[in-house]
mmCIF file of C-alpha atoms and ligand atoms in Angstrom:
data_model
loop_
_atom_site.group_PDB
_atom_site.id
_atom_site.type_symbol
_atom_site.label_atom_id
_atom_site.label_comp_id
_atom_site.label_asym_id
_atom_site.label_seq_id
_atom_site.Cartn_x
_atom_site.Cartn_y
_atom_site.Cartn_z
ATOM 1 C CA MET A 1 0.715 -5.803 33.631
ATOM 2 C CA SER A 2 4.454 -6.280 32.958
ATOM 3 C CA THR A 3 5.624 -6.793 29.375
ATOM 4 C CA PRO A 4 7.245 -10.182 28.694
ATOM 5 C CA SER A 5 10.782 -10.244 27.269
ATOM 6 C CA THR A 6 9.876 -12.315 24.189
ATOM 7 C CA VAL A 7 6.725 -12.594 22.054
ATOM 8 C CA ASN A 8 5.331 -14.738 19.246
ATOM 9 C CA ALA A 9 6.175 -13.658 15.744
ATOM 10 C CA VAL A 10 6.265 -15.057 12.187
ATOM 11 C CA ALA A 11 9.586 -14.843 10.442
ATOM 12 C CA ALA A 12 11.520 -15.871 7.350
ATOM 13 C CA LEU A 13 14.922 -17.499 7.729
ATOM 14 C CA ASP A 14 15.680 -17.744 4.001
ATOM 15 C CA GLY A 15 14.097 -16.826 0.651
ATOM 16 C CA LEU A 16 12.151 -20.087 0.227
ATOM 17 C CA PRO A 17 9.166 -20.659 -2.103
ATOM 18 C CA ILE A 18 5.884 -20.052 -0.251
ATOM 19 C CA SER A 19 4.833 -23.675 -0.861
ATOM 20 C CA ASP A 20 7.656 -24.680 1.507
ATOM 21 C CA PRO A 21 6.368 -24.865 5.095
ATOM 22 C CA ALA A 22 9.747 -23.401 6.226
ATOM 23 C CA SER A 23 9.264 -20.230 4.150
ATOM 24 C CA LEU A 24 7.535 -18.503 7.091
ATOM 25 C CA GLN A 25 7.972 -19.935 10.545
ATOM 26 C CA ASP A 26 6.507 -19.387 14.017
ATOM 27 C CA VAL A 27 9.285 -18.017 16.229
ATOM 28 C CA ARG A 28 9.869 -16.150 19.518
ATOM 29 C CA VAL A 29 11.547 -12.724 19.230
ATOM 30 C CA GLU A 30 12.705 -10.138 21.779
ATOM 31 C CA VAL A 31 10.269 -7.359 22.589
ATOM 32 C CA PRO A 32 11.789 -4.351 20.781
ATOM 33 C CA GLU A 33 13.430 -1.493 22.697
ATOM 34 C CA LEU A 34 11.599 1.780 22.178
ATOM 35 C CA ARG A 35 13.335 4.770 20.581
ATOM 36 C CA PRO A 36 12.198 8.170 21.955
ATOM 37 C CA HIS A 37 9.553 8.667 19.199
ATOM 38 C CA ASP A 38 8.357 5.039 19.165
ATOM 39 C CA VAL A 39 5.095 3.561 20.231
ATOM 40 C CA LEU A 40 4.847 -0.110 21.159
ATOM 41 C CA VAL A 41 1.817 -1.587 19.403
ATOM 42 C CA ARG A 42 0.010 -4.846 20.178
ATOM 43 C CA VAL A 43 -0.689 -5.937 16.602
ATOM 44 C CA GLN A 44 -4.214 -7.261 16.019
ATOM 45 C CA ALA A 45 -4.252 -7.513 12.215
ATOM 46 C CA VAL A 46 -1.952 -7.104 9.247
ATOM 47 C CA SER A 47 -2.370 -7.068 5.537
ATOM 48 C CA VAL A 48 0.037 -8.617 3.071
ATOM 49 C CA ASN A 49 1.338 -6.453 0.211
ATOM 50 C CA PRO A 50 3.480 -7.365 -2.811
ATOM 51 C CA VAL A 51 6.439 -5.845 -0.930
ATOM 52 C CA ASP A 52 6.119 -8.600 1.724
ATOM 53 C CA VAL A 53 6.440 -11.194 -1.054
ATOM 54 C CA LYS A 54 9.307 -9.374 -2.779
ATOM 55 C CA VAL A 55 11.350 -9.008 0.444
ATOM 56 C CA ARG A 56 10.738 -12.645 1.495
ATOM 57 C CA SER A 57 11.575 -14.137 -1.865
ATOM 58 C CA GLY A 58 14.707 -11.977 -2.218
ATOM 59 C CA LEU A 59 16.198 -13.103 1.110
ATOM 60 C CA GLY A 60 19.305 -15.218 1.509
ATOM 61 C CA PRO A 61 20.029 -17.335 4.641
ATOM 62 C CA GLN A 62 19.359 -15.134 7.687
ATOM 63 C CA GLN A 63 21.494 -14.995 10.871
ATOM 64 C CA ALA A 64 18.406 -14.053 12.859
ATOM 65 C CA PRO A 65 14.680 -14.530 12.098
ATOM 66 C CA LYS A 66 13.503 -11.745 9.725
ATOM 67 C CA VAL A 67 10.076 -10.506 10.769
ATOM 68 C CA LEU A 68 8.226 -9.194 7.710
ATOM 69 C CA GLY A 69 4.990 -7.192 7.465
ATOM 70 C CA TRP A 70 4.295 -3.521 7.057
ATOM 71 C CA ASP A 71 0.551 -2.839 7.188
ATOM 72 C CA ALA A 72 -0.885 -3.198 10.661
ATOM 73 C CA ALA A 73 -3.687 -2.212 13.025
ATOM 74 C CA GLY A 74 -3.497 -2.653 16.761
ATOM 75 C CA THR A 75 -3.504 -0.969 20.184
ATOM 76 C CA VAL A 76 -0.722 1.184 21.666
ATOM 77 C CA GLU A 77 0.666 -0.544 24.738
ATOM 78 C CA ALA A 78 3.495 1.830 25.706
ATOM 79 C CA VAL A 79 5.085 5.022 24.417
ATOM 80 C CA GLY A 80 8.682 6.277 24.135
ATOM 81 C CA SER A 81 10.016 9.237 26.129
ATOM 82 C CA SER A 82 9.382 11.851 23.366
ATOM 83 C CA VAL A 83 5.964 10.673 22.125
ATOM 84 C CA THR A 84 3.354 13.397 22.234
ATOM 85 C CA SER A 85 0.659 12.434 19.710
ATOM 86 C CA LEU A 86 -0.464 9.000 20.970
ATOM 87 C CA SER A 87 -1.120 7.301 24.271
ATOM 88 C CA ALA A 88 -1.453 3.786 25.665
ATOM 89 C CA GLY A 89 -4.855 2.382 24.710
ATOM 90 C CA ASP A 90 -5.116 4.235 21.373
ATOM 91 C CA GLU A 91 -6.261 2.043 18.477
ATOM 92 C CA VAL A 92 -3.951 2.780 15.584
ATOM 93 C CA TRP A 93 -3.024 1.902 12.015
ATOM 94 C CA TYR A 94 0.207 2.336 10.070
ATOM 95 C CA ALA A 95 2.356 0.979 7.239
ATOM 96 C CA GLY A 96 5.652 0.945 9.081
ATOM 97 C CA ASP A 97 9.226 1.402 7.916
ATOM 98 C CA ILE A 98 11.069 -0.959 5.527
ATOM 99 C CA THR A 99 14.291 -0.655 7.539
ATOM 100 C CA ARG A 100 12.788 -1.961 10.812
ATOM 101 C CA SER A 101 11.421 -5.230 12.102
ATOM 102 C CA GLY A 102 7.907 -5.798 10.745
ATOM 103 C CA SER A 103 4.326 -6.165 11.882
ATOM 104 C CA ASN A 104 4.077 -10.006 11.762
ATOM 105 C CA THR A 105 4.479 -10.129 15.532
ATOM 106 C CA GLU A 106 2.615 -9.518 18.786
ATOM 107 C CA LEU A 107 4.422 -6.321 19.818
ATOM 108 C CA GLN A 108 5.982 -3.928 17.307
ATOM 109 C CA ALA A 109 7.906 -0.656 17.796
ATOM 110 C CA VAL A 110 7.010 2.037 15.262
ATOM 111 C CA ASP A 111 7.697 5.763 15.043
ATOM 112 C CA GLU A 112 4.632 7.789 16.153
ATOM 113 C CA ARG A 113 5.122 10.147 13.212
ATOM 114 C CA ILE A 114 3.948 7.430 10.764
ATOM 115 C CA VAL A 115 1.127 6.133 12.963
ATOM 116 C CA SER A 116 -2.408 7.543 13.348
ATOM 117 C CA ARG A 117 -5.587 6.532 15.136
ATOM 118 C CA LYS A 118 -7.451 3.980 13.024
ATOM 119 C CA PRO A 119 -10.976 4.639 11.764
ATOM 120 C CA ALA A 120 -13.335 3.973 14.713
ATOM 121 C CA SER A 121 -15.894 2.473 12.366
ATOM 122 C CA LEU A 122 -13.613 -0.336 11.128
ATOM 123 C CA SER A 123 -12.510 -3.519 12.850
ATOM 124 C CA PHE A 124 -8.761 -4.054 13.223
ATOM 125 C CA ALA A 125 -8.891 -6.430 10.206
ATOM 126 C CA GLU A 126 -10.802 -4.008 8.031
ATOM 127 C CA ALA A 127 -8.397 -1.203 9.006
ATOM 128 C CA ALA A 128 -5.228 -3.220 8.369
ATOM 129 C CA ALA A 129 -6.126 -3.498 4.677
ATOM 130 C CA LEU A 130 -5.560 0.174 4.033
ATOM 131 C CA PRO A 131 -2.534 2.086 5.369
ATOM 132 C CA LEU A 132 0.271 1.138 2.904
ATOM 133 C CA THR A 133 -1.873 1.435 -0.155
ATOM 134 C CA ALA A 134 -3.634 4.569 1.070
ATOM 135 C CA ILE A 135 -0.291 6.293 1.710
ATOM 136 C CA THR A 136 0.864 5.281 -1.774
ATOM 137 C CA ALA A 137 -2.312 6.478 -3.467
ATOM 138 C CA TRP A 138 -2.453 9.693 -1.448
ATOM 139 C CA GLU A 139 1.162 10.652 -2.090
ATOM 140 C CA SER A 140 0.769 9.741 -5.795
ATOM 141 C CA LEU A 141 -2.384 11.861 -6.291
ATOM 142 C CA PHE A 142 -1.815 14.852 -4.010
ATOM 143 C CA GLU A 143 1.994 15.131 -3.746
ATOM 144 C CA ARG A 144 3.453 13.754 -6.987
ATOM 145 C CA LEU A 145 0.620 14.737 -9.373
ATOM 146 C CA ARG A 146 -0.415 17.709 -7.136
ATOM 147 C CA LEU A 147 -4.088 17.115 -7.742
ATOM 148 C CA GLY A 148 -6.800 18.649 -5.597
ATOM 149 C CA ALA A 149 -10.447 19.511 -5.323
ATOM 150 C CA SER A 150 -10.358 21.860 -8.301
ATOM 151 C CA SER A 151 -8.539 19.353 -10.588
ATOM 152 C CA THR A 152 -10.382 18.331 -13.750
ATOM 153 C CA GLY A 153 -9.565 16.050 -16.661
ATOM 154 C CA THR A 154 -9.221 12.286 -16.743
ATOM 155 C CA LEU A 155 -7.125 9.929 -14.599
ATOM 156 C CA ALA A 156 -6.451 6.330 -15.720
ATOM 157 C CA VAL A 157 -5.812 4.032 -12.747
ATOM 158 C CA LEU A 158 -4.115 0.883 -13.994
ATOM 159 C CA GLY A 159 -4.431 -2.164 -11.760
ATOM 160 C CA GLY A 160 -7.719 -0.691 -10.539
ATOM 161 C CA ALA A 161 -8.709 -3.790 -8.544
ATOM 162 C CA GLY A 162 -5.267 -4.157 -6.908
ATOM 163 C CA GLY A 163 -4.560 -2.912 -3.408
ATOM 164 C CA VAL A 164 -3.324 0.516 -4.483
ATOM 165 C CA GLY A 165 -5.846 0.958 -7.314
ATOM 166 C CA SER A 166 -8.770 0.083 -5.031
ATOM 167 C CA ILE A 167 -8.063 2.981 -2.672
ATOM 168 C CA MET A 168 -6.811 5.366 -5.388
ATOM 169 C CA VAL A 169 -10.124 5.132 -7.300
ATOM 170 C CA GLN A 170 -11.995 6.077 -4.118
ATOM 171 C CA LEU A 171 -9.681 8.939 -3.086
ATOM 172 C CA ALA A 172 -9.671 10.402 -6.609
ATOM 173 C CA LYS A 173 -13.500 10.257 -6.788
ATOM 174 C CA GLN A 174 -13.929 11.794 -3.307
ATOM 175 C CA LEU A 175 -11.262 14.492 -3.337
ATOM 176 C CA THR A 176 -10.846 15.665 -6.941
ATOM 177 C CA GLY A 177 -13.028 16.662 -9.842
ATOM 178 C CA LEU A 178 -11.410 14.103 -12.151
ATOM 179 C CA ARG A 179 -13.142 11.538 -14.290
ATOM 180 C CA VAL A 180 -11.657 8.223 -13.141
ATOM 181 C CA LEU A 181 -11.006 5.275 -15.486
ATOM 182 C CA ALA A 182 -10.006 2.049 -13.700
ATOM 183 C CA SER A 183 -8.420 -0.937 -15.375
ATOM 184 C CA ALA A 184 -9.609 -4.497 -14.857
ATOM 185 C CA GLY A 185 -8.311 -7.616 -16.520
ATOM 186 C CA LYS A 186 -11.086 -10.015 -15.425
ATOM 187 C CA PRO A 187 -14.833 -9.827 -14.676
ATOM 188 C CA ALA A 188 -14.397 -9.879 -10.862
ATOM 189 C CA SER A 189 -12.029 -6.926 -11.105
ATOM 190 C CA ARG A 190 -14.477 -5.049 -13.339
ATOM 191 C CA THR A 191 -17.360 -5.510 -10.870
ATOM 192 C CA TRP A 192 -15.107 -4.429 -7.960
ATOM 193 C CA VAL A 193 -13.899 -1.187 -9.566
ATOM 194 C CA GLU A 194 -17.459 -0.272 -10.584
ATOM 195 C CA GLN A 195 -18.510 -0.755 -6.946
ATOM 196 C CA LEU A 196 -15.671 1.546 -5.843
ATOM 197 C CA GLY A 197 -16.978 4.310 -8.039
ATOM 198 C CA ALA A 198 -14.957 4.207 -11.252
ATOM 199 C CA ASP A 199 -16.586 6.268 -14.028
ATOM 200 C CA ALA A 200 -15.544 3.809 -16.748
ATOM 201 C CA VAL A 201 -13.578 0.540 -16.901
ATOM 202 C CA ILE A 202 -10.596 -0.047 -19.170
ATOM 203 C CA ASP A 203 -8.452 -3.165 -19.676
ATOM 204 C CA HIS A 204 -4.711 -3.140 -18.974
ATOM 205 C CA HIS A 205 -4.281 -6.075 -21.378
ATOM 206 C CA ASP A 206 -5.559 -3.817 -24.223
ATOM 207 C CA LEU A 207 -4.826 -0.393 -22.911
ATOM 208 C CA VAL A 208 -4.818 1.674 -26.070
ATOM 209 C CA THR A 209 -8.059 0.343 -27.568
ATOM 210 C CA SER A 210 -9.905 0.343 -24.259
ATOM 211 C CA VAL A 211 -8.860 3.904 -23.394
ATOM 212 C CA GLN A 212 -9.704 5.135 -26.900
ATOM 213 C CA ALA A 213 -13.198 3.660 -26.463
ATOM 214 C CA VAL A 214 -14.020 5.758 -23.399
ATOM 215 C CA ALA A 215 -11.606 8.713 -23.681
ATOM 216 C CA PRO A 216 -10.888 9.237 -27.419
ATOM 217 C CA GLU A 217 -8.832 12.384 -26.713
ATOM 218 C CA GLY A 218 -6.641 10.539 -24.212
ATOM 219 C CA VAL A 219 -6.017 11.163 -20.503
ATOM 220 C CA GLU A 220 -4.195 13.898 -18.608
ATOM 221 C CA PHE A 221 -3.056 11.604 -15.745
ATOM 222 C CA LEU A 222 -2.060 7.927 -15.531
ATOM 223 C CA PHE A 223 -1.171 5.763 -12.532
ATOM 224 C CA SER A 224 1.067 2.767 -13.313
ATOM 225 C CA PRO A 225 1.674 -0.177 -10.992
ATOM 226 C CA ASN A 226 2.953 -2.227 -14.009
ATOM 227 C CA SER A 227 5.232 -0.197 -16.264
ATOM 228 C CA THR A 228 7.426 -2.846 -17.870
ATOM 229 C CA GLY A 229 6.828 -2.975 -21.606
ATOM 230 C CA ASN A 230 4.037 -0.410 -21.413
ATOM 231 C CA VAL A 231 5.697 2.942 -22.008
ATOM 232 C CA GLU A 232 4.844 2.965 -25.728
ATOM 233 C CA ALA A 233 1.178 2.399 -24.873
ATOM 234 C CA PHE A 234 1.341 5.123 -22.192
ATOM 235 C CA ALA A 235 2.741 7.533 -24.792
ATOM 236 C CA GLN A 236 -0.303 6.782 -26.972
ATOM 237 C CA VAL A 237 -3.026 7.228 -24.357
ATOM 238 C CA VAL A 238 -1.606 10.213 -22.364
ATOM 239 C CA LYS A 239 -2.227 13.668 -23.821
ATOM 240 C CA PRO A 240 0.566 16.167 -24.572
ATOM 241 C CA PHE A 241 1.933 17.664 -21.280
ATOM 242 C CA GLY A 242 0.212 14.888 -19.329
ATOM 243 C CA GLN A 243 1.672 13.201 -16.259
ATOM 244 C CA ILE A 244 2.361 9.613 -15.187
ATOM 245 C CA VAL A 245 3.044 8.376 -11.627
ATOM 246 C CA ALA A 246 4.609 4.913 -11.349
ATOM 247 C CA ILE A 247 5.195 2.745 -8.267
ATOM 248 C CA ASP A 248 6.776 -0.459 -9.648
ATOM 249 C CA ASP A 249 10.356 -1.573 -10.287
ATOM 250 C CA PRO A 250 10.761 -1.720 -14.098
ATOM 251 C CA VAL A 251 14.383 -2.608 -14.684
ATOM 252 C CA GLY A 252 15.945 -0.825 -17.694
ATOM 253 C CA LEU A 253 12.945 1.477 -18.201
ATOM 254 C CA ASP A 254 13.155 3.560 -21.371
ATOM 255 C CA LEU A 255 11.124 6.787 -21.153
ATOM 256 C CA PHE A 256 12.130 8.178 -24.548
ATOM 257 C CA PRO A 257 8.687 7.426 -26.138
ATOM 258 C CA LEU A 258 7.210 10.119 -23.820
ATOM 259 C CA LYS A 259 9.446 12.928 -25.092
ATOM 260 C CA SER A 260 7.507 14.159 -28.141
ATOM 261 C CA LYS A 261 4.430 14.809 -26.010
ATOM 262 C CA SER A 262 6.489 16.309 -23.130
ATOM 263 C CA ILE A 263 4.880 13.821 -20.729
ATOM 264 C CA ALA A 264 6.208 13.958 -17.145
ATOM 265 C CA TRP A 265 7.163 10.825 -15.227
ATOM 266 C CA HIS A 266 6.974 10.767 -11.401
ATOM 267 C CA TRP A 267 8.156 8.030 -9.059
ATOM 268 C CA GLU A 268 6.277 7.325 -5.863
ATOM 269 C CA LEU A 269 7.782 5.201 -3.090
ATOM 270 C CA MET A 270 5.761 5.309 0.126
ATOM 271 C CA PHE A 271 8.869 4.342 2.151
ATOM 272 C CA THR A 272 10.868 7.395 1.032
ATOM 273 C CA ARG A 273 9.894 9.448 4.062
ATOM 274 C CA SER A 274 10.849 6.800 6.608
ATOM 275 C CA LEU A 275 13.924 5.655 4.638
ATOM 276 C CA TYR A 276 15.414 9.140 4.743
ATOM 277 C CA THR A 277 13.720 10.473 7.908
ATOM 278 C CA THR A 278 12.589 13.467 5.873
ATOM 279 C CA PRO A 279 11.651 16.616 7.848
ATOM 280 C CA ASP A 280 8.019 16.048 6.865
ATOM 281 C CA LEU A 281 7.888 12.467 8.145
ATOM 282 C CA ALA A 282 4.754 13.249 10.206
ATOM 283 C CA GLU A 283 2.897 14.003 6.992
ATOM 284 C CA GLN A 284 2.138 10.274 6.871
ATOM 285 C CA GLN A 285 0.507 10.464 10.318
ATOM 286 C CA ARG A 286 -1.525 13.431 9.083
ATOM 287 C CA LEU A 287 -2.659 11.835 5.836
ATOM 288 C CA LEU A 288 -3.567 8.550 7.598
ATOM 289 C CA GLY A 289 -5.692 10.657 9.926
ATOM 290 C CA GLU A 290 -7.465 12.241 6.919
ATOM 291 C CA VAL A 291 -8.118 8.838 5.398
ATOM 292 C CA ALA A 292 -9.472 7.623 8.776
ATOM 293 C CA ALA A 293 -11.857 10.614 8.805
ATOM 294 C CA LEU A 294 -13.001 9.849 5.268
ATOM 295 C CA VAL A 295 -13.690 6.233 6.297
ATOM 296 C CA ASP A 296 -15.605 7.243 9.420
ATOM 297 C CA ALA A 297 -17.652 9.716 7.326
ATOM 298 C CA GLY A 298 -18.660 6.833 5.023
ATOM 299 C CA ARG A 299 -16.854 8.345 2.031
ATOM 300 C CA VAL A 300 -14.167 5.648 1.708
ATOM 301 C CA ARG A 301 -14.581 1.957 2.391
ATOM 302 C CA THR A 302 -12.128 -0.748 3.457
ATOM 303 C CA THR A 303 -10.584 -2.685 0.596
ATOM 304 C CA MET A 304 -10.397 -5.945 2.579
ATOM 305 C CA THR A 305 -11.784 -8.838 0.492
ATOM 306 C CA THR A 306 -10.147 -11.824 2.227
ATOM 307 C CA ALA A 307 -9.775 -12.145 6.003
ATOM 308 C CA ILE A 308 -7.671 -15.043 7.335
ATOM 309 C CA ASP A 309 -8.437 -15.641 11.017
ATOM 310 C CA ASP A 310 -5.097 -17.296 11.756
ATOM 311 C CA PHE A 311 -2.235 -15.011 12.861
ATOM 312 C CA SER A 312 0.430 -17.667 12.542
ATOM 313 C CA ALA A 313 2.992 -18.848 9.989
ATOM 314 C CA ALA A 314 0.342 -20.990 8.306
ATOM 315 C CA GLY A 315 -2.080 -18.052 7.991
ATOM 316 C CA LEU A 316 0.616 -15.740 6.668
ATOM 317 C CA ARG A 317 1.871 -18.361 4.213
ATOM 318 C CA GLU A 318 -1.666 -18.567 2.811
ATOM 319 C CA ALA A 319 -1.831 -14.753 2.540
ATOM 320 C CA HIS A 320 1.561 -14.602 0.774
ATOM 321 C CA ARG A 321 0.436 -17.384 -1.598
ATOM 322 C CA LEU A 322 -2.644 -15.426 -2.611
ATOM 323 C CA VAL A 323 -0.792 -12.102 -3.075
ATOM 324 C CA GLU A 324 1.938 -13.831 -5.096
ATOM 325 C CA THR A 325 -0.617 -14.771 -7.755
ATOM 326 C CA GLY A 326 -0.760 -11.052 -8.718
ATOM 327 C CA ARG A 327 -4.508 -11.567 -9.385
ATOM 328 C CA THR A 328 -6.103 -10.662 -6.041
ATOM 329 C CA VAL A 329 -9.003 -8.217 -5.952
ATOM 330 C CA GLY A 330 -8.688 -5.795 -3.015
ATOM 331 C CA LYS A 331 -6.634 -6.842 -0.006
ATOM 332 C CA VAL A 332 -5.765 -9.988 1.935
ATOM 333 C CA VAL A 333 -5.759 -9.530 5.704
ATOM 334 C CA VAL A 334 -4.515 -11.834 8.491
ATOM 335 C CA HIS A 335 -5.953 -11.214 11.988
ATOM 336 C CA ARG A 336 -6.159 -12.621 15.519
HETATM 337 N N1 NAP B 401 6.189 2.369 -4.731
HETATM 338 C C1 NAP B 401 5.370 2.097 -3.728
HETATM 339 O O1 NAP B 401 5.315 2.843 -2.750
HETATM 340 C C2 NAP B 401 4.444 0.933 -3.815
HETATM 341 C C3 NAP B 401 3.385 0.793 -2.916
HETATM 342 C C4 NAP B 401 2.537 -0.250 -3.053
HETATM 343 C C5 NAP B 401 2.708 -1.170 -4.065
HETATM 344 N N2 NAP B 401 3.764 -1.057 -4.932
HETATM 345 C C6 NAP B 401 3.959 -2.011 -6.046
HETATM 346 O O2 NAP B 401 2.927 -1.745 -6.971
HETATM 347 C C7 NAP B 401 2.490 -2.957 -7.561
HETATM 348 C C8 NAP B 401 1.009 -3.105 -7.333
HETATM 349 O O3 NAP B 401 0.733 -3.172 -5.940
HETATM 350 P P1 NAP B 401 -0.733 -3.628 -5.423
HETATM 351 O O4 NAP B 401 -0.683 -3.723 -3.965
HETATM 352 O O5 NAP B 401 -1.787 -2.778 -6.037
HETATM 353 O O6 NAP B 401 -0.764 -5.074 -6.077
HETATM 354 P P2 NAP B 401 -1.870 -6.221 -6.094
HETATM 355 O O7 NAP B 401 -2.966 -5.892 -5.104
HETATM 356 O O8 NAP B 401 -1.157 -7.515 -5.935
HETATM 357 O O9 NAP B 401 -2.456 -6.104 -7.567
HETATM 358 C C9 NAP B 401 -3.284 -7.136 -8.049
HETATM 359 C C10 NAP B 401 -4.034 -6.616 -9.207
HETATM 360 O O10 NAP B 401 -3.123 -6.309 -10.292
HETATM 361 C C11 NAP B 401 -3.862 -6.416 -11.487
HETATM 362 N N3 NAP B 401 -2.921 -6.661 -12.593
HETATM 363 C C12 NAP B 401 -2.361 -7.851 -12.961
HETATM 364 N N4 NAP B 401 -1.548 -7.673 -14.039
HETATM 365 C C13 NAP B 401 -1.630 -6.345 -14.339
HETATM 366 C C14 NAP B 401 -1.023 -5.521 -15.356
HETATM 367 N N5 NAP B 401 -0.194 -6.039 -16.246
HETATM 368 N N6 NAP B 401 -1.308 -4.202 -15.375
HETATM 369 C C15 NAP B 401 -2.151 -3.678 -14.452
HETATM 370 N N7 NAP B 401 -2.717 -4.389 -13.467
HETATM 371 C C16 NAP B 401 -2.474 -5.707 -13.420
HETATM 372 C C17 NAP B 401 -4.794 -7.583 -11.256
HETATM 373 O O11 NAP B 401 -5.989 -7.344 -11.959
HETATM 374 P P3 NAP B 401 -6.578 -8.416 -12.984
HETATM 375 O O12 NAP B 401 -6.445 -9.751 -12.293
HETATM 376 O O13 NAP B 401 -7.981 -7.978 -13.179
HETATM 377 O O14 NAP B 401 -5.738 -8.322 -14.233
HETATM 378 C C18 NAP B 401 -5.014 -7.582 -9.752
HETATM 379 O O15 NAP B 401 -6.310 -7.128 -9.387
HETATM 380 C C19 NAP B 401 3.383 -4.052 -6.896
HETATM 381 O O16 NAP B 401 4.485 -4.261 -7.750
HETATM 382 C C20 NAP B 401 3.816 -3.444 -5.601
HETATM 383 O O17 NAP B 401 5.015 -3.960 -5.137
HETATM 384 C C21 NAP B 401 4.636 -0.017 -4.815
#
């Protein structure tokens, strides 16, 4: 079967509000040229992350359609000249590269070193919910905080029902000896984090009181997807010599309140490896493979809660609209 020269995609041409039907449009784009390490993937499902919303809304007028989308699951259709780890026909998942054209398309080129085989036990839609948030949670826990099977103490996962929190709670419970507190700001979030295995539920709207109620001595580790205005509270609930890992974009952040307890602050950006083509780029392929094995062993579940069966501009606008609320529980997926 020969590959066509153009395919259907969904693109932004300007940073319009998601209520505007022109904010995401159905377009035709060229099939990408493969670099030596690329695989060409027929995309079956994507999930929408806050980064999709942030990039779309920050755009100015575009010269060419801007294809967004990072999380994806699909089938390898062709491989570049240097690809060794994947073959045509492999069912894969990945979170892509912020510098390249995205997954809201029929055929996407992506570097094999950040792609792994998807969990066999999940549908494409169920799989697409996980890669970006799983990479973020994995790198936060095991690389930034250097936690492992022998780690003990308490971890507070703020935004526990969000995309990242939902997989972090599961990974921390499965792969460390930590007690895991997960934050929820509404009843549906509370129920969800309890189902995912959180040992206790706290409330990010009343962090200090709710942590004191279940961990009066404080916590050794804290994950923050919402740091703005919260550093004073973090300084109260984290123990001396504790550690925080943050993933958000808090402009003008002041970390001085953490000094007297010598609390460490780590940044995690899951695009760092692909942005800088770090020598360990293939670590993301490896960790995605480990997450796939955990899923297939029944130890980790998909975080998909909403599946939109409409891989078009209309379906993706609805997914962006939901994610923009900042209140979603789990993940929103769009699939064919
Ligand atoms: N650096 C990286 O590599 C990286 C990777 C992924 C995401 N991020 C960023 O991290 C943030 C979270 O991502 P996500 O995918 O988890 O988002 P998400 O799925 O949109 O998060 C939604 C959840 O956030 C909770 N929430 C709302 N306000 C909160 C607050 N003030 N404090 C804590 N939680 C709150 C809500 O719970 P309630 O409704 O119950 O309050 C909701 O369940 C975003 O800014 C995203 O861009 C960064």
